[in-house]
Short mmCIF file of C-alpha atoms and ligand atoms in Angstrom, two decimals:
data_model
loop_
_atom_site.label_atom_id
_atom_site.label_comp_id
_atom_site.label_asym_id
_atom_site.label_seq_id
_atom_site.Cartn_x
_atom_site.Cartn_y
_atom_site.Cartn_z
CA MET A 17 88.08 -43.12 105.32
CA PRO A 18 89.93 -42.75 102.01
CA ARG A 19 93.13 -40.78 102.26
CA PRO A 20 94.53 -38.58 99.50
CA ARG A 21 96.11 -40.68 96.76
CA THR A 22 99.32 -38.87 96.16
CA THR A 23 100.95 -36.77 98.76
CA ALA A 24 103.09 -33.78 98.11
CA VAL A 25 104.90 -32.19 100.96
CA VAL A 26 105.43 -28.52 100.43
CA GLY A 27 107.82 -26.55 102.57
CA LEU A 28 105.79 -23.66 103.90
CA ALA A 29 108.36 -20.93 103.96
CA VAL A 30 105.85 -18.11 103.85
CA LEU A 31 103.73 -19.51 106.62
CA ALA A 32 106.72 -20.25 108.78
CA LEU A 33 107.60 -16.58 108.64
CA THR A 34 104.13 -15.25 109.34
CA ALA A 35 102.52 -17.78 111.67
CA CYS A 36 104.47 -17.02 114.81
CA SER A 37 103.07 -19.36 117.44
CA SER A 38 100.69 -21.86 115.91
CA THR A 39 100.38 -25.05 117.93
CA ALA A 40 99.29 -27.70 115.46
CA PRO A 41 97.69 -30.85 116.91
CA ASP A 42 100.16 -33.72 116.68
CA ASP A 43 97.98 -35.97 114.50
CA VAL A 44 98.16 -33.70 111.46
CA ALA A 45 101.33 -32.21 110.08
CA ALA A 46 102.59 -31.12 113.48
CA ASP A 47 105.66 -29.76 111.75
CA GLY A 48 103.47 -27.30 109.85
CA GLU A 49 103.93 -28.99 106.50
CA VAL A 50 101.04 -28.75 104.09
CA GLN A 51 100.15 -31.99 102.32
CA LEU A 52 98.40 -31.71 98.97
CA ILE A 53 96.51 -34.39 97.06
CA GLU A 54 98.46 -33.69 93.89
CA ASP A 55 102.12 -32.95 93.64
CA GLY A 56 102.83 -29.29 92.97
CA ALA A 57 99.22 -28.16 92.83
CA LEU A 58 96.54 -26.79 95.10
CA THR A 59 93.37 -28.55 93.92
CA VAL A 60 90.22 -26.55 94.47
CA CYS A 61 86.61 -27.71 94.00
CA THR A 62 84.11 -25.10 92.90
CA ASN A 63 80.63 -24.83 91.37
CA PRO A 64 80.14 -22.30 88.58
CA PRO A 65 78.23 -20.54 87.14
CA TYR A 66 78.29 -18.31 90.22
CA GLU A 67 79.48 -14.93 88.99
CA PRO A 68 81.29 -12.98 90.40
CA PHE A 69 82.72 -15.79 92.59
CA GLU A 70 83.26 -18.54 89.99
CA TYR A 71 82.29 -18.43 86.34
CA GLU A 72 83.72 -19.43 83.01
CA GLU A 73 85.41 -16.93 80.77
CA ASP A 74 87.34 -17.95 77.66
CA GLY A 75 87.22 -21.57 78.77
CA GLU A 76 88.69 -20.79 82.17
CA VAL A 77 87.09 -20.57 85.59
CA VAL A 78 87.63 -17.11 87.08
CA GLY A 79 86.10 -15.04 89.89
CA LEU A 80 86.75 -13.77 93.40
CA ASP A 81 86.98 -17.27 94.91
CA ILE A 82 89.38 -18.37 92.21
CA ALA A 83 91.52 -15.25 92.60
CA ILE A 84 91.77 -15.91 96.35
CA ALA A 85 92.62 -19.58 95.70
CA GLN A 86 95.29 -18.36 93.29
CA GLU A 87 96.86 -16.30 96.08
CA ILE A 88 96.84 -19.32 98.42
CA ALA A 89 98.51 -21.45 95.75
CA ALA A 90 101.11 -18.75 95.13
CA ASP A 91 101.91 -18.54 98.85
CA LEU A 92 102.34 -22.31 98.89
CA GLY A 93 104.56 -22.11 95.83
CA VAL A 94 102.32 -24.38 93.74
CA GLU A 95 99.99 -24.15 90.73
CA LEU A 96 96.25 -23.76 91.11
CA SER A 97 94.13 -26.58 89.71
CA THR A 98 90.40 -25.94 89.61
CA ILE A 99 87.82 -28.73 89.47
CA VAL A 100 84.18 -28.03 88.61
CA VAL A 101 81.78 -30.21 90.64
CA PRO A 102 78.16 -30.08 91.89
CA PHE A 103 77.61 -27.89 94.96
CA GLU A 104 76.10 -30.77 96.94
CA GLY A 105 79.40 -32.63 97.35
CA ILE A 106 81.22 -29.38 98.10
CA GLN A 107 78.97 -28.30 100.94
CA SER A 108 78.54 -31.79 102.43
CA GLY A 109 82.29 -32.24 102.86
CA GLU A 110 82.20 -35.29 100.54
CA ASP A 111 84.65 -33.91 98.00
CA LEU A 112 87.14 -33.10 100.74
CA GLN A 113 86.69 -36.49 102.43
CA ALA A 114 87.09 -38.34 99.14
CA GLY A 115 90.33 -36.51 98.40
CA ASN A 116 88.92 -34.86 95.27
CA CYS A 117 90.29 -31.50 96.33
CA ASP A 118 92.37 -29.79 99.00
CA VAL A 119 90.11 -26.78 99.36
CA VAL A 120 86.47 -26.01 98.54
CA ALA A 121 85.98 -22.43 97.33
CA SER A 122 82.43 -21.88 96.15
CA GLY A 123 80.71 -18.98 97.88
CA ILE A 124 80.07 -21.37 100.75
CA THR A 125 78.21 -19.95 103.72
CA ILE A 126 79.70 -21.00 107.04
CA THR A 127 76.97 -22.84 108.97
CA ASP A 128 77.00 -24.93 112.15
CA GLU A 129 75.90 -27.97 110.19
CA ARG A 130 78.73 -27.61 107.68
CA GLU A 131 81.27 -26.94 110.47
CA GLU A 132 80.66 -30.57 111.46
CA LYS A 133 81.69 -31.75 107.98
CA MET A 134 84.72 -29.58 107.26
CA ASP A 135 86.94 -26.89 108.76
CA PHE A 136 86.29 -23.34 107.61
CA SER A 137 88.73 -20.50 107.12
CA ASP A 138 88.14 -17.06 108.54
CA PRO A 139 85.19 -15.43 106.76
CA TYR A 140 86.06 -13.54 103.57
CA PHE A 141 82.72 -12.23 102.28
CA ASP A 142 79.37 -11.11 103.76
CA ALA A 143 76.22 -12.34 102.05
CA ASP A 144 72.44 -12.15 102.18
CA GLN A 145 69.74 -13.90 100.18
CA GLY A 146 67.97 -12.18 97.31
CA LEU A 147 64.92 -12.61 95.13
CA LEU A 148 65.15 -12.54 91.34
CA VAL A 149 61.80 -12.01 89.60
CA PRO A 150 60.44 -11.22 86.14
CA ALA A 151 60.59 -7.47 85.51
CA GLY A 152 57.36 -5.77 86.55
CA SER A 153 56.10 -8.73 88.59
CA ASP A 154 55.75 -6.75 91.86
CA LEU A 155 56.99 -9.73 93.89
CA ALA A 156 58.87 -8.11 96.77
CA SER A 157 58.52 -10.20 99.94
CA ALA A 158 58.31 -13.78 101.19
CA GLU A 159 54.56 -13.28 101.69
CA ASP A 160 54.14 -12.40 98.02
CA LEU A 161 55.55 -15.83 97.14
CA ALA A 162 52.85 -17.84 98.91
CA GLY A 163 51.36 -20.36 96.49
CA LEU A 164 53.98 -19.63 93.80
CA GLU A 165 56.79 -21.85 92.52
CA VAL A 166 60.10 -20.60 93.87
CA GLY A 167 63.33 -21.89 92.33
CA VAL A 168 66.27 -22.59 94.61
CA GLN A 169 69.72 -24.09 94.15
CA GLY A 170 69.84 -27.52 95.80
CA ALA A 171 71.75 -27.90 99.09
CA THR A 172 72.22 -24.15 99.52
CA THR A 173 71.34 -21.82 102.37
CA GLY A 174 68.81 -20.22 100.00
CA GLU A 175 67.01 -23.53 99.79
CA SER A 176 66.87 -23.93 103.57
CA TRP A 177 65.83 -20.31 104.03
CA ALA A 178 62.94 -20.73 101.57
CA ALA A 179 61.88 -23.94 103.29
CA GLU A 180 61.90 -22.18 106.67
CA GLN A 181 59.52 -19.59 105.21
CA GLY A 182 57.21 -22.44 104.21
CA LEU A 183 57.64 -21.67 100.50
CA GLU A 184 57.02 -24.19 97.79
CA THR A 185 60.39 -24.74 96.13
CA VAL A 186 61.72 -26.28 92.96
CA GLN A 187 65.36 -27.41 93.18
CA PHE A 188 68.01 -26.75 90.55
CA GLU A 189 71.48 -28.14 90.36
CA ASP A 190 73.10 -24.79 89.64
CA LEU A 191 72.41 -21.08 89.33
CA GLY A 192 72.44 -21.16 85.52
CA LEU A 193 69.62 -23.72 85.35
CA GLN A 194 67.72 -21.84 88.04
CA VAL A 195 67.76 -18.57 86.08
CA GLU A 196 66.95 -20.34 82.81
CA ALA A 197 63.82 -21.77 84.45
CA LEU A 198 62.81 -18.30 85.60
CA ARG A 199 63.26 -16.92 82.08
CA SER A 200 61.20 -19.72 80.56
CA GLY A 201 58.40 -19.24 83.11
CA GLN A 202 58.86 -22.66 84.72
CA ILE A 203 59.20 -20.91 88.09
CA ASP A 204 57.82 -17.58 89.32
CA ALA A 205 60.86 -16.37 91.25
CA ALA A 206 64.37 -17.47 92.17
CA ILE A 207 66.17 -17.25 95.51
CA ASN A 208 69.95 -17.31 95.75
CA ASP A 209 72.70 -15.16 97.28
CA ILE A 210 72.03 -11.53 96.39
CA ALA A 211 75.53 -10.88 95.01
CA VAL A 212 75.11 -13.46 92.24
CA LEU A 213 71.70 -12.22 91.09
CA GLY A 214 72.93 -8.80 89.97
CA PRO A 215 74.54 -10.04 86.73
CA PHE A 216 71.10 -11.28 85.54
CA VAL A 217 69.23 -8.01 86.00
CA GLY A 218 68.10 -6.57 82.68
CA ASP A 219 65.05 -6.00 80.55
CA ASP A 220 63.43 -9.25 81.55
CA LEU A 221 64.53 -9.78 85.16
CA GLU A 222 64.86 -7.61 88.27
CA ILE A 223 65.68 -7.91 91.97
CA GLY A 224 62.45 -8.19 93.98
CA THR A 225 64.09 -7.74 97.37
CA THR A 226 66.99 -8.68 99.62
CA PHE A 227 66.44 -11.02 102.56
CA PRO A 228 69.03 -10.04 105.20
CA THR A 229 70.31 -13.40 106.43
CA GLY A 230 73.73 -12.16 107.59
CA GLU A 231 75.74 -15.00 106.06
CA GLN A 232 79.51 -15.20 105.71
CA TYR A 233 81.54 -17.17 103.17
CA GLY A 234 84.45 -19.35 104.17
CA LEU A 235 86.89 -21.62 102.35
CA GLY A 236 86.74 -25.23 103.49
CA VAL A 237 89.42 -27.86 104.12
CA ARG A 238 89.11 -31.45 105.33
CA THR A 239 88.37 -31.63 109.06
CA GLY A 240 91.61 -31.64 111.00
CA ASN A 241 93.80 -30.38 108.14
CA THR A 242 95.25 -27.70 110.38
CA ALA A 243 98.39 -27.11 108.35
CA LEU A 244 96.41 -26.22 105.24
CA LEU A 245 93.83 -24.23 107.21
CA ASP A 246 96.63 -22.16 108.76
CA ALA A 247 98.05 -21.55 105.29
CA VAL A 248 94.65 -20.48 103.94
CA ASN A 249 94.10 -18.11 106.86
CA GLY A 250 97.64 -16.82 106.49
CA THR A 251 96.96 -15.90 102.87
CA LEU A 252 93.60 -14.31 103.74
CA GLU A 253 95.38 -12.18 106.32
CA ARG A 254 98.16 -11.25 103.93
CA ILE A 255 95.83 -10.20 101.12
CA ARG A 256 93.75 -8.12 103.53
CA GLU A 257 96.89 -6.35 104.68
CA ASP A 258 98.73 -5.82 101.41
CA GLY A 259 95.72 -4.56 99.45
CA THR A 260 95.34 -7.61 97.18
CA TYR A 261 91.93 -8.46 98.61
CA ASP A 262 90.60 -4.93 97.91
CA GLU A 263 92.03 -5.10 94.41
CA ILE A 264 90.46 -8.43 93.45
CA TYR A 265 87.23 -7.60 95.28
CA THR A 266 86.93 -4.41 93.25
CA GLN A 267 87.84 -6.26 90.07
CA TYR A 268 85.08 -8.84 90.47
CA LEU A 269 82.41 -7.01 92.51
CA GLY A 270 82.74 -3.67 90.75
CA THR A 271 83.00 -1.67 93.99
CA ALA A 272 85.49 -1.53 96.85
CA PRO A 273 84.64 -3.54 99.97
CA ILE A 274 82.99 -1.64 102.84
CA GLU A 275 85.43 -1.45 105.75
CA ASP A 276 84.25 -3.20 108.89
N1 LIG B 305 76.09 -19.30 99.88
C1 LIG B 305 75.16 -20.33 99.56
C2 LIG B 305 75.44 -21.58 100.36
O1 LIG B 305 76.47 -21.72 100.91
C3 LIG B 305 75.15 -20.68 98.08
C4 LIG B 305 76.46 -21.04 97.51
C5 LIG B 305 76.38 -21.67 96.12
N2 LIG B 305 77.68 -21.61 95.52
C6 LIG B 305 77.96 -21.95 94.24
N3 LIG B 305 79.14 -21.75 93.79
N4 LIG B 305 77.05 -22.47 93.48
O2 LIG B 305 74.63 -22.45 100.44
#
């Protein structure tokens, strides 16, 4: 298994103060030190366009996932470096295994299958699937889609959900291509996480329905990278407590999170 090329050891002052009694396994950074693939940077793999989680603005990738990653980097005392890659390698754990990034942050739903390929942080966002359709199409349920061409993003939970419903799907590499195909009439409807469909609603497209799948997003690290996982969870806890999470959630989602 390839190991990260360069190794930076970052003293985790913040974590040491907050994580009172973590017992790290002795194979990985038992002393609680976070090792990063690039010196002085937290390298994060992500797959835009996926507004409001990751999307490009003025040549920069921004969004809720990126803002959270920024907080993690700040707590580690390093810069954030964002790498844009296909979702397939993110969700399969390949990018983490290959040492392409320290963390995957890409609206990734925590699933049992993916838990085998990477370690997930505590959940940070609740998600369901949604249906994007041409305005006025009256498509509002899975049954309505029988015999139609339904666009999905490859390797996503939307793709597996559509397959479970027995729908005929057309795969797209990213959300942008998926929506373009809907606009051009190549597909009849598109399924993806409901939160990312909103930005496309307008004169030509509307939300047909929400499919309540009860998903939760997590940030991923390489299996066994307990030191980094503890740091990630430490930051998630801090931003929940100090109001930063509410602030960035409101900034990118447009409404405050519902308390649970
Ligand atoms: N939540 C879905 C999944 O985990 C879709 C995520 C796609 N994310 C992205 N940035 N393109 O499969």
